[in-house]
XYZ file of C-alpha atoms in Angstrom:
70
model
C -7.981 13.203 -9.751
C -4.550 14.719 -10.090
C -1.556 12.459 -9.842
C 0.501 14.590 -7.501
C 2.468 14.430 -4.262
C -0.590 15.067 -2.114
C -2.471 12.159 -3.670
C 0.633 9.977 -3.424
C 0.921 10.624 0.315
C -2.801 10.021 0.822
C -2.525 6.655 -0.933
C 0.507 5.672 1.133
C -1.405 6.487 4.304
C -4.448 4.528 3.079
C -2.233 1.490 2.563
C -0.662 1.870 6.003
C -4.095 2.224 7.605
C -5.288 -0.892 5.783
C -2.376 -2.882 7.180
C -3.113 -1.552 10.676
C -6.740 -2.626 10.257
C -5.586 -6.145 9.353
C -6.507 -6.018 5.674
C -4.527 -8.333 3.378
C -2.358 -6.865 0.650
C -4.815 -7.964 -2.028
C -7.561 -5.797 -0.467
C -6.326 -2.815 -2.475
C -9.303 -0.817 -3.774
C -7.411 0.114 -6.938
C -6.875 -2.063 -10.013
C -3.204 -2.538 -10.824
C -3.833 -3.873 -14.332
C -6.458 -1.341 -15.360
C -5.990 0.726 -18.502
C -6.842 3.757 -16.366
C -3.705 5.583 -15.246
C -5.361 6.740 -12.015
C -6.130 3.145 -11.019
C -2.542 2.081 -11.703
C -1.220 5.039 -9.703
C -3.571 4.236 -6.837
C -2.637 0.572 -6.728
C 1.081 1.274 -6.849
C 1.198 3.725 -3.975
C -1.495 2.042 -1.849
C 0.588 -1.145 -2.012
C 3.778 0.739 -1.189
C 2.112 2.106 1.945
C 0.882 -1.363 2.922
C 4.352 -2.863 2.451
C 6.004 -0.013 4.387
C 3.658 -0.593 7.328
C 4.309 -4.339 7.234
C 8.059 -3.817 7.097
C 7.921 -1.430 10.068
C 5.834 -3.913 12.053
C 8.256 -6.735 11.296
C 11.219 -4.560 12.290
C 9.598 -3.958 15.683
C 8.860 -7.641 16.215
C 11.235 -9.958 14.328
C 9.785 -13.026 16.111
C 6.374 -12.437 14.493
C 7.898 -12.852 11.045
C 9.655 -16.088 12.046
C 6.586 -17.590 13.709
C 4.269 -16.674 10.823
C 5.987 -19.192 8.575
C 5.538 -22.104 10.986
């Protein structure tokens, strides 16, 4: 696997799709603490995509964020 812009965008989209499917943030298929650089790269950008999707969803519905804590 090459660590390039195409792969980065694919990982972001995978993370966004996982959020849309209702997967928790710890469902990342990549190992953040692996010695393998590809696994670290995958975890970093998959999680960024997941967080971006969550942030966008919260921006659309601020009440959901407030009610989730109660």
